[in-house]
Structure formats: structure tokens, C-alpha cells
mmCIF file of C-alpha atoms in Angstrom:
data_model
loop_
_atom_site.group_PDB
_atom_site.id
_atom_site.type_symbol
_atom_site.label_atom_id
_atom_site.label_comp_id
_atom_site.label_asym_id
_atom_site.label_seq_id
_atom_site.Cartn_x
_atom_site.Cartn_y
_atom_site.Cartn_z
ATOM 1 C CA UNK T 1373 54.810 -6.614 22.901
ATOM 2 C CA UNK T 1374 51.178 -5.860 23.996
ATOM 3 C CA UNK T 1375 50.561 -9.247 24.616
ATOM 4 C CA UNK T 1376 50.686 -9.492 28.036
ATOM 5 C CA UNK T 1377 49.039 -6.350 28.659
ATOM 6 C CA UNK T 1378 46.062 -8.537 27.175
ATOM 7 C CA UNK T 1379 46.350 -11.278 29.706
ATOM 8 C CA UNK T 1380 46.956 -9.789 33.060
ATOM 9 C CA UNK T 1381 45.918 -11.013 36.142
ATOM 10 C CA UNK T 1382 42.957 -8.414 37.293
ATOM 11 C CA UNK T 1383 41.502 -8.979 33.606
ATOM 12 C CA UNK T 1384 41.301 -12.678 34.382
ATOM 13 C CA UNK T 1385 39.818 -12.249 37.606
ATOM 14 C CA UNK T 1386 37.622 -9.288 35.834
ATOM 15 C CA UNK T 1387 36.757 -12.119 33.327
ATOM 16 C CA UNK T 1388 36.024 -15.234 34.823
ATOM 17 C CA UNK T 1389 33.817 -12.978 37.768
ATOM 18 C CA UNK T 1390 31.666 -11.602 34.770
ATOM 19 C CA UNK T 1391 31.335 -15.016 32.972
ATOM 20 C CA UNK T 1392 30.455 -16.513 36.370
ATOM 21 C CA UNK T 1393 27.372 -14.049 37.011
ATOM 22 C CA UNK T 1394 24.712 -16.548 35.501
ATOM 23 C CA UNK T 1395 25.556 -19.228 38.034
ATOM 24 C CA UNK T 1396 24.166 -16.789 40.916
ATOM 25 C CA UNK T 1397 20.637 -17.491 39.326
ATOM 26 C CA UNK T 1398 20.899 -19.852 41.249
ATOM 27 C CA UNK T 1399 23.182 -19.280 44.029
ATOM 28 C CA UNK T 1400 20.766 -16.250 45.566
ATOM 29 C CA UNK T 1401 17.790 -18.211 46.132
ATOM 30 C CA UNK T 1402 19.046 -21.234 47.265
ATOM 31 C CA UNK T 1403 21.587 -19.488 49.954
ATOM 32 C CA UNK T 1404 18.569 -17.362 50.861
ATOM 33 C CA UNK T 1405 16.652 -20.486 51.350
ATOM 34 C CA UNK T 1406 19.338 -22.409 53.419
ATOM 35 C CA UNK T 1407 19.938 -19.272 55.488
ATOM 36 C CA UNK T 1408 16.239 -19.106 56.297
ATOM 37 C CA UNK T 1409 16.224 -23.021 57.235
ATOM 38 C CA UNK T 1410 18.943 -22.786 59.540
ATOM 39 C CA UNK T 1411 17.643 -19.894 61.736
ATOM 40 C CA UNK T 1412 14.117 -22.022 61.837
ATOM 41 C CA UNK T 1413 16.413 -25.063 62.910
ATOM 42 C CA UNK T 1414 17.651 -23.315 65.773
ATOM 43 C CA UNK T 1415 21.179 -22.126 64.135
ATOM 44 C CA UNK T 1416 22.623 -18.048 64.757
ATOM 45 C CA UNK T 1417 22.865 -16.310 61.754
ATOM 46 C CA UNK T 1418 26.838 -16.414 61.991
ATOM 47 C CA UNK T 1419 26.452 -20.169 62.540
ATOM 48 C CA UNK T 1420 24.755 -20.364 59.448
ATOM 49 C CA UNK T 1421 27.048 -18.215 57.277
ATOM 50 C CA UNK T 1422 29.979 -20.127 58.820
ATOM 51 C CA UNK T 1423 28.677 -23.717 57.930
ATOM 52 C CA UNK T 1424 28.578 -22.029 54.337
ATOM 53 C CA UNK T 1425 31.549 -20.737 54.331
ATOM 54 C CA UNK T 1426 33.031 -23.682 55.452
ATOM 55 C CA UNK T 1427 31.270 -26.673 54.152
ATOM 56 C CA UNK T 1428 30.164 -24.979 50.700
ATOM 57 C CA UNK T 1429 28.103 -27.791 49.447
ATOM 58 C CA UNK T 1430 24.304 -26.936 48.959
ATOM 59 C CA UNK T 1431 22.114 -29.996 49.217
ATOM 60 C CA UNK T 1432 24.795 -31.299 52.374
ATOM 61 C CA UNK T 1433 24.271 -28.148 54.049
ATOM 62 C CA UNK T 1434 20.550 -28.952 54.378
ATOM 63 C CA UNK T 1435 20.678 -32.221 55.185
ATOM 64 C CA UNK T 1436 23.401 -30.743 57.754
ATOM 65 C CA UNK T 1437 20.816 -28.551 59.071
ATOM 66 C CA UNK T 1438 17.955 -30.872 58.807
ATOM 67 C CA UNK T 1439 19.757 -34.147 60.866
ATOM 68 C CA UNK T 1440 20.752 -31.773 63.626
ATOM 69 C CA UNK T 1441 17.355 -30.180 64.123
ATOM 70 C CA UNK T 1442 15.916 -33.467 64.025
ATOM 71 C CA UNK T 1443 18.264 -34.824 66.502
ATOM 72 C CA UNK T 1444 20.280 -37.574 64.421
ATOM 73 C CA UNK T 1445 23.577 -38.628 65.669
ATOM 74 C CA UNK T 1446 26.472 -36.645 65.145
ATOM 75 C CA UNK T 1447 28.317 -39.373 63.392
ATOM 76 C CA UNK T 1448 25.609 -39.833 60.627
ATOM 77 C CA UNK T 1449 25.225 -36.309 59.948
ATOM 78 C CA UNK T 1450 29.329 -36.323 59.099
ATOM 79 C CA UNK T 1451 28.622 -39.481 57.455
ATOM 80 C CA UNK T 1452 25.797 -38.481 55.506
ATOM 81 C CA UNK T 1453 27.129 -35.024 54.306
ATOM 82 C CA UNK T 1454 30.163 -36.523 53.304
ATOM 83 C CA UNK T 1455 28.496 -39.250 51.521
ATOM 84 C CA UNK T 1456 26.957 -36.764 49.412
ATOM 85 C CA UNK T 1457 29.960 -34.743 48.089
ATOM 86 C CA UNK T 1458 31.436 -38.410 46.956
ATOM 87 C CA UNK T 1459 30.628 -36.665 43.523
ATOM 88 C CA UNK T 1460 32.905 -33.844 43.611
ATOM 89 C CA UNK T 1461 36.143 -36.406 43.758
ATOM 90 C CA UNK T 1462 35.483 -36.259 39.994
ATOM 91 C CA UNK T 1463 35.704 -32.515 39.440
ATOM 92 C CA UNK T 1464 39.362 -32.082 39.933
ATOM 93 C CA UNK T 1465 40.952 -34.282 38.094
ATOM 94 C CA UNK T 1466 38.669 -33.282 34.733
ATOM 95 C CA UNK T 1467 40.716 -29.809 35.317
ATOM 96 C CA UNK T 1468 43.753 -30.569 36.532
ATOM 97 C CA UNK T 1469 45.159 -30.501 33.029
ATOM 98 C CA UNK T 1470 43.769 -27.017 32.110
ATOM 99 C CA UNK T 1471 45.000 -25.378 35.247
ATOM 100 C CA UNK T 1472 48.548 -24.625 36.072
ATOM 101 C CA UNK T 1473 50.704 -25.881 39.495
ATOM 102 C CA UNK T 1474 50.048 -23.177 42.427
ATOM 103 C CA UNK T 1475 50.604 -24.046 45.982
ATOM 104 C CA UNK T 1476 47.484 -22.162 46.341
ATOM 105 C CA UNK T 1477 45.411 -24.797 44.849
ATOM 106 C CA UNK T 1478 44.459 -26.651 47.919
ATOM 107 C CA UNK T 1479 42.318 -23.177 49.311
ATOM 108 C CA UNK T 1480 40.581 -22.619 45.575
ATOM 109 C CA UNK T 1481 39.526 -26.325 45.146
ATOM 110 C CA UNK T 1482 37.510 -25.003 48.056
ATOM 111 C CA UNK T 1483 35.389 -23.413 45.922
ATOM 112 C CA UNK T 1484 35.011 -25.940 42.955
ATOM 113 C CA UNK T 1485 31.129 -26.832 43.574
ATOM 114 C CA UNK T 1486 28.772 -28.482 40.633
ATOM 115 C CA UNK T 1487 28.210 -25.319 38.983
ATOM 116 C CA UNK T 1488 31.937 -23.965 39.003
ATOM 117 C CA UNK T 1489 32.712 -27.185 37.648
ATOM 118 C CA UNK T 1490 30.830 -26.956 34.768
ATOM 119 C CA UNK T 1491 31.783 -23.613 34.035
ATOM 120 C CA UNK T 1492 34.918 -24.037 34.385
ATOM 121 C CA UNK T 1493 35.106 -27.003 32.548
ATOM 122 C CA UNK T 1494 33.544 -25.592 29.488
ATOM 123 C CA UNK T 1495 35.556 -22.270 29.480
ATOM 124 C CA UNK T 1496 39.191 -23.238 30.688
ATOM 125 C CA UNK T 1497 39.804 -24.961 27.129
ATOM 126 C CA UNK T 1498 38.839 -21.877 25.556
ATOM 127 C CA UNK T 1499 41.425 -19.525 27.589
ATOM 128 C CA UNK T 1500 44.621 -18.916 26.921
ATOM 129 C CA UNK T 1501 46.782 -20.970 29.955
ATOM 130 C CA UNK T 1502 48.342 -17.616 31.456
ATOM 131 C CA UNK T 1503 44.374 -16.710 32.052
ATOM 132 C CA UNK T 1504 43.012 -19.624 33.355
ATOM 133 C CA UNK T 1505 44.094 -19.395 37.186
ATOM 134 C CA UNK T 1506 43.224 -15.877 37.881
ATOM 135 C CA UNK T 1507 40.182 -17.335 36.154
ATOM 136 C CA UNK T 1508 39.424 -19.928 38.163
ATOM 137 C CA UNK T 1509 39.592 -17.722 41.007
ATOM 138 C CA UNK T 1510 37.878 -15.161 40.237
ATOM 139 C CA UNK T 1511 35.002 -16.976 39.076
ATOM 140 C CA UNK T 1512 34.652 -19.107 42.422
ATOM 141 C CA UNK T 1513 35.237 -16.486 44.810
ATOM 142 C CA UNK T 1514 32.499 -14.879 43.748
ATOM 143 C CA UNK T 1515 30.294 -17.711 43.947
ATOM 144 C CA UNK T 1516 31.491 -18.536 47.202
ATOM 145 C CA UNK T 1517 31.116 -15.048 48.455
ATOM 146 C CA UNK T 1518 27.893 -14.733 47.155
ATOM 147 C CA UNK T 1519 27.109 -17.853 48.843
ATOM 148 C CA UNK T 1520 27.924 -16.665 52.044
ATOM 149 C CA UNK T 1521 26.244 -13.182 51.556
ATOM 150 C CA UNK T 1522 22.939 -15.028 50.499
ATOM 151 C CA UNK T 1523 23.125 -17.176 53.638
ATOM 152 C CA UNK T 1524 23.985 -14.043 55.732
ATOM 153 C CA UNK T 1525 20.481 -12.199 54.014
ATOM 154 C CA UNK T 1526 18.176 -15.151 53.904
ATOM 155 C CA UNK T 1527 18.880 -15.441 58.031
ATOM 156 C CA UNK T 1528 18.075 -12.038 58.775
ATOM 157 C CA UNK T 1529 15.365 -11.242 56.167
ATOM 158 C CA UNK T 1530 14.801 -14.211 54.315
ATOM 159 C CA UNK T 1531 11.193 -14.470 55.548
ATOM 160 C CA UNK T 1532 10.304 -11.315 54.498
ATOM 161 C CA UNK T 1533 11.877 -11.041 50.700
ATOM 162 C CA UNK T 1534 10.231 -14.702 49.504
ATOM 163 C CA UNK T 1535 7.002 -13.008 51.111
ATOM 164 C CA UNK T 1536 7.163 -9.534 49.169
ATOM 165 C CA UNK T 1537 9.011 -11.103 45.738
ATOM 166 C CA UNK T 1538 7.680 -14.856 45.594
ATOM 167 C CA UNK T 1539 7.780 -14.934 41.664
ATOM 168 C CA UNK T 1540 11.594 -13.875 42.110
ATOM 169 C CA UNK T 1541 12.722 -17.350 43.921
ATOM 170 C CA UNK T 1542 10.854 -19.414 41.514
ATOM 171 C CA UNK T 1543 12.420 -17.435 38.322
ATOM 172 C CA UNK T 1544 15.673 -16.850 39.277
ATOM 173 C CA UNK T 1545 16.536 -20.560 39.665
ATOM 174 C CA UNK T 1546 16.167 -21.005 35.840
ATOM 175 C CA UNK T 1547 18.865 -19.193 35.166
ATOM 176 C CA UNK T 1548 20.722 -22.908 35.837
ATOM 177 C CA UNK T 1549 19.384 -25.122 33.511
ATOM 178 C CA UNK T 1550 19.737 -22.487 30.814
ATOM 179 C CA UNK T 1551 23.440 -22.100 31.602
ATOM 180 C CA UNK T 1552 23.809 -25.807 31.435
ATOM 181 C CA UNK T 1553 21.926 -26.350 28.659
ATOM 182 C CA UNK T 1554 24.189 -23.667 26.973
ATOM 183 C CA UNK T 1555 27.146 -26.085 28.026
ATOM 184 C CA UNK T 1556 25.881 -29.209 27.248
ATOM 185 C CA UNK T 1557 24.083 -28.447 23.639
ATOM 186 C CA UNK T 1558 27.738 -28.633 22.059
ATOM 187 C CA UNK T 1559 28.270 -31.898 22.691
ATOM 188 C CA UNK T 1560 24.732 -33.070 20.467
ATOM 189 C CA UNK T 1561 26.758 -32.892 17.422
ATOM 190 C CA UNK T 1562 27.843 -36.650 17.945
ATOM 191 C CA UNK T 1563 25.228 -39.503 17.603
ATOM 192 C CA UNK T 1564 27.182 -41.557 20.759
ATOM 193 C CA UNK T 1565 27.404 -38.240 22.686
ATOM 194 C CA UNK T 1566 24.291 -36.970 22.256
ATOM 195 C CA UNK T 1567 22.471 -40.391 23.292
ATOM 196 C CA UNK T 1568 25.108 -40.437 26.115
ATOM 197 C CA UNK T 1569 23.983 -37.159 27.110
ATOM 198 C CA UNK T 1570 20.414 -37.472 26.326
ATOM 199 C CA UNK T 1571 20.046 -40.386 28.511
ATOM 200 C CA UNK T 1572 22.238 -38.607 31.541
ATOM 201 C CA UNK T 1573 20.070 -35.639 31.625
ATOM 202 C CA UNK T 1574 16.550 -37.707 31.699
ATOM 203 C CA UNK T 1575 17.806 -40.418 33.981
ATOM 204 C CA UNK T 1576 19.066 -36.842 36.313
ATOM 205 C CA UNK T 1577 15.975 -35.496 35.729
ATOM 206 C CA UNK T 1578 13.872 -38.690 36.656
ATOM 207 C CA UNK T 1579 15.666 -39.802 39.834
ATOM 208 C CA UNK T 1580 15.083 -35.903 41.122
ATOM 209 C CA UNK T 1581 11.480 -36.547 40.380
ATOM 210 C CA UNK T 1582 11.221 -39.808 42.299
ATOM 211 C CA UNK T 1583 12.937 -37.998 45.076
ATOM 212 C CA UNK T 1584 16.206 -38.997 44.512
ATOM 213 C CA UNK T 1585 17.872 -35.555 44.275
ATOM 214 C CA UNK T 1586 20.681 -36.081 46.277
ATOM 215 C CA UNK T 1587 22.480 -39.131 44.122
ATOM 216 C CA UNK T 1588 20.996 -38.130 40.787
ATOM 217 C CA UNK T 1589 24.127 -36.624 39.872
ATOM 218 C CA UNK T 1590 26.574 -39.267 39.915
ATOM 219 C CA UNK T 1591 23.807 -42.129 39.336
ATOM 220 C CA UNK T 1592 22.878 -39.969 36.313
ATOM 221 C CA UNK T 1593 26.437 -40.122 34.567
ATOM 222 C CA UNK T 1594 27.050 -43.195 35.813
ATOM 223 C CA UNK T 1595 23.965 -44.392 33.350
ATOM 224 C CA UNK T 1596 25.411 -42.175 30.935
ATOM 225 C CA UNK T 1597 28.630 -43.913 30.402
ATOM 226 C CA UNK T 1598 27.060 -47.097 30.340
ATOM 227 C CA UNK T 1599 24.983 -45.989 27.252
ATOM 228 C CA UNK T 1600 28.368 -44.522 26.161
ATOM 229 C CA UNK T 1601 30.073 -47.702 26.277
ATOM 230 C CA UNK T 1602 27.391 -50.137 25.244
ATOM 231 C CA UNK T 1603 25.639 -48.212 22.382
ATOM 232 C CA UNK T 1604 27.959 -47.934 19.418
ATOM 233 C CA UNK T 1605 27.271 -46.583 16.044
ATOM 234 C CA UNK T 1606 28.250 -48.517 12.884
ATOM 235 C CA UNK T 1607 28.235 -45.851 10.357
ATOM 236 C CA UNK T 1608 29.222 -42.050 10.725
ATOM 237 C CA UNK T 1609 30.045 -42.393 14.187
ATOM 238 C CA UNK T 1610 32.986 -40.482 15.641
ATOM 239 C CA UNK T 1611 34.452 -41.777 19.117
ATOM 240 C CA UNK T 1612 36.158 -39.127 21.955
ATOM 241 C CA UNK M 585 26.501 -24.077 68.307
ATOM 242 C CA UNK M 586 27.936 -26.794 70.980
ATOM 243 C CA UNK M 587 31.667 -28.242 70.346
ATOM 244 C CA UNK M 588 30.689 -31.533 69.093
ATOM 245 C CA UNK M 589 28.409 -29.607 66.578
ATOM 246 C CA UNK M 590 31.302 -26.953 65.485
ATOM 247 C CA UNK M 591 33.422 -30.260 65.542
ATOM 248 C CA UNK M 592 30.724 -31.748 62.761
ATOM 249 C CA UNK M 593 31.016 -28.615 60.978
ATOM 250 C CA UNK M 594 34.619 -28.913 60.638
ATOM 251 C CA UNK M 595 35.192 -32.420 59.784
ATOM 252 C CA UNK M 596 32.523 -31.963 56.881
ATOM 253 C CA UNK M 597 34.148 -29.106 55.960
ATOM 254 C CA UNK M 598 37.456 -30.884 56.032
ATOM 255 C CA UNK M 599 36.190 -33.930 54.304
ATOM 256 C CA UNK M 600 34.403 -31.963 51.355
ATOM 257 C CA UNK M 601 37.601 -30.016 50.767
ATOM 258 C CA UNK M 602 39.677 -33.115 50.821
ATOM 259 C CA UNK M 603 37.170 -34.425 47.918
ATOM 260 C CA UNK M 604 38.244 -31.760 45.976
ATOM 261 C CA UNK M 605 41.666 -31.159 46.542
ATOM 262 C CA UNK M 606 43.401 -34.603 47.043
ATOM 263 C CA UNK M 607 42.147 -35.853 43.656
ATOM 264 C CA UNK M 608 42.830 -32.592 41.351
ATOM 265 C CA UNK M 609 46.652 -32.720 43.054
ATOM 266 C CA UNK M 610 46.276 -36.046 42.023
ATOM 267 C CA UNK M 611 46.024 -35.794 38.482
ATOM 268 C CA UNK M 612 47.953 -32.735 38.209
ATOM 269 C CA UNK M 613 51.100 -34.735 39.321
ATOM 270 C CA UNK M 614 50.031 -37.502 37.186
ATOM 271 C CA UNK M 615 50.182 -35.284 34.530
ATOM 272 C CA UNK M 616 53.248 -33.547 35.258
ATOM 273 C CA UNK M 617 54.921 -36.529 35.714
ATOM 274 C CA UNK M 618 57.345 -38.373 32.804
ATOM 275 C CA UNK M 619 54.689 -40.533 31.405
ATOM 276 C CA UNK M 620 52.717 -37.063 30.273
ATOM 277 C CA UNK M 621 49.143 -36.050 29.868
ATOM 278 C CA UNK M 622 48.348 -39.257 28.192
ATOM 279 C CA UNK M 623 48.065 -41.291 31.328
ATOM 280 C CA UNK M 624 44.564 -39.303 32.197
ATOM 281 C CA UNK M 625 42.056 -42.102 32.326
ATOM 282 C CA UNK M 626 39.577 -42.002 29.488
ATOM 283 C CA UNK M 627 36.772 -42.585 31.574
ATOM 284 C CA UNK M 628 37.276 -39.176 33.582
ATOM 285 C CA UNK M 629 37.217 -37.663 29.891
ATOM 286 C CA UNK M 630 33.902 -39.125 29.664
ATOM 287 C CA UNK M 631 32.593 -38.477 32.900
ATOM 288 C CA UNK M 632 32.871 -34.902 33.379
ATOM 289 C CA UNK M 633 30.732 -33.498 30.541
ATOM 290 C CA UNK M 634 28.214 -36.478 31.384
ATOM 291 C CA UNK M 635 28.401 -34.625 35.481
ATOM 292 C CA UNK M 636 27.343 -31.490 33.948
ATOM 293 C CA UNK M 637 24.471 -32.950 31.687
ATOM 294 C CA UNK M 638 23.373 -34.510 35.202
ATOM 295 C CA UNK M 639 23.239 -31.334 36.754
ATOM 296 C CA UNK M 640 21.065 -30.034 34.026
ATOM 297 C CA UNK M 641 18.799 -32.708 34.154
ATOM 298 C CA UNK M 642 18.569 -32.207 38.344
ATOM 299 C CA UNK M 643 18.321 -28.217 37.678
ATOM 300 C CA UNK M 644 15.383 -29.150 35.261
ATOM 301 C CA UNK M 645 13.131 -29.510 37.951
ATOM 302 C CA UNK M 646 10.942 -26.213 38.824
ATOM 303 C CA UNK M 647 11.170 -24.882 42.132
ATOM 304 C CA UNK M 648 7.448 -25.683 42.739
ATOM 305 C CA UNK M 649 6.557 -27.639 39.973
ATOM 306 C CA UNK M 650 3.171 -27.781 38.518
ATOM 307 C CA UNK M 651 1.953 -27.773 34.553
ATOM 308 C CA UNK M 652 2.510 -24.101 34.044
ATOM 309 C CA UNK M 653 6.133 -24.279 35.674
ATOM 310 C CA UNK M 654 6.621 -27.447 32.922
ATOM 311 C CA UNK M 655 5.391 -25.217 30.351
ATOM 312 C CA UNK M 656 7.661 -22.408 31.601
ATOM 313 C CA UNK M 657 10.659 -24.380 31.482
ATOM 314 C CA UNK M 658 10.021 -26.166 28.449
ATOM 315 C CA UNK M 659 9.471 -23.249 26.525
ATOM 316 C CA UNK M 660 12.523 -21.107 28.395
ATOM 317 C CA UNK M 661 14.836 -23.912 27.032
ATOM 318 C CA UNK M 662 13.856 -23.617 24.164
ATOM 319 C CA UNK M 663 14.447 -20.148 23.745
ATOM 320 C CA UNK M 664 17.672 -20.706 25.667
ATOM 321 C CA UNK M 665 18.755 -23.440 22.877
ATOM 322 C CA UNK M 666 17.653 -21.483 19.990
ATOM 323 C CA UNK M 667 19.654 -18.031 20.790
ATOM 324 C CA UNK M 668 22.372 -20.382 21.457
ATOM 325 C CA UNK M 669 22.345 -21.501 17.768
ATOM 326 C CA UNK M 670 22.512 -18.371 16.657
ATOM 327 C CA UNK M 671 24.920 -16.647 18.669
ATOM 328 C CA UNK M 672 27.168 -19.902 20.488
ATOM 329 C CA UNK M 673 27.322 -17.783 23.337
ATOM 330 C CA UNK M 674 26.931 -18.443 27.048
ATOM 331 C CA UNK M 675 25.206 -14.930 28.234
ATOM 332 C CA UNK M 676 22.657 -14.309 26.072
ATOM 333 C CA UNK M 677 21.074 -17.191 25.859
ATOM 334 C CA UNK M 678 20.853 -17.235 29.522
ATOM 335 C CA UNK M 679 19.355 -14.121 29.875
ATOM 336 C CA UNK M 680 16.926 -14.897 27.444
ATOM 337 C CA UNK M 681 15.592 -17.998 28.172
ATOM 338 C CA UNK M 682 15.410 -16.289 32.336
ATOM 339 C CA UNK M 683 13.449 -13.315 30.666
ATOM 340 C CA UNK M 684 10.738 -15.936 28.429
ATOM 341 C CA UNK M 685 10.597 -18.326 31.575
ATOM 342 C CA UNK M 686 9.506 -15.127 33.857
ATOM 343 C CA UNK M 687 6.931 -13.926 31.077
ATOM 344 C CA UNK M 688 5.350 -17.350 31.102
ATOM 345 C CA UNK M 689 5.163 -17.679 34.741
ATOM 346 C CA UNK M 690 3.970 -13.835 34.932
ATOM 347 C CA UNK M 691 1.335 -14.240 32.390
ATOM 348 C CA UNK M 692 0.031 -17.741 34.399
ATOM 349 C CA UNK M 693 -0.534 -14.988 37.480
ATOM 350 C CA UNK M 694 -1.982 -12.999 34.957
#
């Protein structure tokens, strides 16, 4: 009978907001950042907390930012933005079996950025189903919020925190690739796997070198699952 | 802001949520539907942990890289992977390979 007591929604919420902390690593310095860029480009510091409200994509919101201060066409900064966030129309449907129907899900898939995605993806299977919405939720809004609140800071003051704590918005970031690493280090137990995921994260890692940042992502996995279709173990192998 | 450029901010906005609401529905009808959760593709089974492995590899990168960020990072990962071996947990191993990576860069101040 104390079952559900176990699985309500606040705990949920309570839950997936606490297991979601690590991704503000690096949601704080990069929001700072983009909140400081858009007041140099010329943007209010409303204006800049409602493009991240609304658009909620990092790298798109500074190439947002960027075309309009340099005076590109309207049209190609849509273009361009949108081009970019091509990758999240792969997110979803990962999840849609571990989350339940809601008519609320077209406002949460709002928040469902790279990071959340990988959370999410990794943790859902390992909730119960009643506890995976409030989940879901509470673990993006308070990405998104702190998205917004980051903007909000790095347009009024964001000039003078990187100049007192410098050190802070170079370590900070790292909290990322440890929380991904954390995500991704199950899946090495699998020859095919592990060389499909090997080969994703240094081809990701190489086109962000080469200055490729903004399609490393999908070109990355897209490599990936070539290896992960190509290369095929004879002996001891285990397939999906 | 002008009203073509709060007209750009909406249709991205607009756009990006449509990328990530049309195809989750999507599936989740799919899913729901008689043919059951066997009719998911296999290669978006194999594409989403490969997404997140390219997000660590794009996260890899140091803010401002130079050797002793490398160093930094190499060794923080490290740490990160080997307190997740021991404990298969996601907060702790964060939290320690953040702490090492800060020590390293602190020390290269130092």
C-alpha cells in the first residue's frame, strides 16, 4: 500500500531536478556567455533572455546573434538556425517509448536540448514509468530556467564575473564531458559498440577541432553507425 | 528588437520546437498503435546513444584550449571514468573528475 507514496509526482520532479544539476556545468557559463554576446551585438537584456527562452538552442542562438549583428539577411539567419537544430528531430522519437501520452508533451519537448537528451535517455529506462514524466519535467525546467536566468546575469554583469572568476568559466564547463562520459562508458562493454562509440566521439571531437562545431554532432553519429554497420565481429560479438 | 527581427525570433523558435515535438508525437503514436513497439526503426536505437557519444566528443574540447587544458581534461576523465567503475554512479564521478580538472588547471596558475 505504500507504493505510491514512493512514486509521487513532487518526488519525481524532486528527482529528476537533482539528477539534472550536473548538466548546469555547463549551462551557467555558456548562458552567461551568450547573454554577454547579445548585449555587445546590440540586443536589450529582455531581448536576450527572450530569444532564450524561446529558441532554447545554444550554438543557434549565437549564430542568431552573430548574423544579425553582422547584418545577414533575415531569411538566412531563420535558415541557418534552423539548419542547425536538424539534429534534435532524432531526440524524440529515442524517448517516445519511455515516456507516457500527455497532451502536455508538445510545451516539454520544448525543453529536450542535447544534454536533456542524454540524460534523459540514460535515466528514463531506469525509472519506474509512473516517474518518468514528472521526471522529464522536472529535469528540463530547470535547465531551461537556468538557461534563461544565466542569459538574464551574463547581460547585466556578465563582463564583470568572467573578469573577477576567469578560472570558474573554464572549469565549470567540464562538468559536461564528465557527465557524458559517465553515460557513454556503459556501452564499452561490447566490441561493435565500443568501436561504434569510440569512433563517434573522436570523429565529434575532430570535426570541433577543425572548426566544425556546429555539424559535429550529427556528422559524428552518422560515422558512427557506419562503423556500426560495416565492422562486424566474428567471434564473441553480441549485436543490439 | 524590430518586427521582422521578433518575427525571426519566433519562426526559429517555432521551427526548433516543431523539431522536437512533431517527431516524438510521431513515434509515440507509432508505438501506440496496433502493430506495437516493435515497429521503432532499429537505426533510431542505434543512433541515439551514438548522439550522446557525439556530444561528448564536441564537449571534449577545453574552453580555451592549450597543453595544460589537454592535460586537465585528460586526466579529469580519467578520474571521472575510474570513480565510475567503482561506484556506476552518475554524481560522483562528476564531481570528481570537475574537482581534479580545477586542481590541474589551479596548480598550472600556480
Amino acid at each position: 500500500m505504500s507504493q505510491p507514496a514512493r512514486h509521487t509526482p513532487i518526488r519525481s520532479t524532486v528527482k529528476g531536478v537533482r539528477e539534472a544539476i550536473p548538466l548546469l556545468g555547463g549551462y551557467i557559463p555558456v548562458s552567461l556567455s551568450f547573454g554577454l554576446v547579445a548585449t555587445q551585438a546590440g540586443f536589450s537584456t529582455w531581448e536576450a533572455a527572450a530569444i532564450s527562452a524561446l529558441i532554447y538552442a545554444g550554438a543557434s542562438q549565437f549564430l542568431f546573434v552573430g548574423m544579425v549583428a553582422a547584418g545577414s539577411p533575415l531569411w538566412l539567419v531563420v535558415a541557418m538556425t534552423l539548419l542547425i537544430n536538424v539534429r534534435h528531430v532524432v531526440y524524440g522519437p529515442n524517448l517516445a517509448s519511455w515516456l507516457p501520452p500527455s497532451r502536455h508533451w508538445p510545451w516539454l519537448m520544448h525543453g529536450l536540448t542535447d544534454q536533456v537528451f542524454a540524460l534523459a535517455l540514460t535515466r528514463l529506462p531506469q525509472l519506474s514509468a509512473p516517474e518518468r514524466f514528472s521526471w522529464f519535467m522536472g529535469a528540463s525546467l530547470l535547465a531551461w530556467g537556468v538557461w534563461i536566468v544565466g542569459t538574464v546575469v551574463g547581460a547585466t554583469a556578465g563582463e564583470t564575473l568572467t573578469a573577477r572568476w576567469p578560472l570558474l568559466g573554464e572549469v565549470m564547463p567540464f562538468a559536461l564531458p564528465a557527465l557524458f562520459l559517465t553515460m557513454v562508458a556503459p556501452r564499452f562493454t561490447d566490441k561493435r559498440w565500443a568501436l561504434a562509440m569510440g569512433c563517434t566521439i573522436l570523429s565529434a571531437l575532430l570535426f570541433t577541432l577543425y572548426g566544425w562545431s556546429n555539424v559535429a554532432i550529427p556528422l559524428a553519429a552518422a560515422c558512427g553507425a557506419l562503423c556500426f554497420y560495416i565492422v562486424k565481429f566474428q567471434t564473441g560479438a553480441r549485436t543490439l | 528588437m524590430s518586427t521582422e527581427l521578433w518575427i525571426a525570433v519566433i519562426a526559429c523558435a517555432i521551427g526548433t520546437l516543431l523539431m522536437r515535438v512533431i517527431p516524438f508525437l510521431w513515434m509515440q503514436r507509432r508505438l501506440n498503435s496496433d502493430t506495437g513497439i516493435n515497429n521503432m526503426p532499429q537505426w533510431l536505437g542505434i543512433l541515439g546513444p551514438l548522439m550522446i557519444a557525439a556530444v561528448l566528443g564536441v564537449s571534449i574540447m577545453p574552453v580555451n584550449p592549450s597543453a595544460i587544458a589537454w592535460i586537465a581534461t585528460a586526466i579529469g576523465l580519467s578520474v571521472t571514468l575510474a570513480v565510475w567503475t567503482r561506484l556506476r554512479s552518475l554524481g560522483w564521478p562528476v564531481a570528481a573528475g570537475v574537482a581534479v580538472f580545477g586542481l590541474v588547471q589551479m596548480a598550472a596558475y600556480i
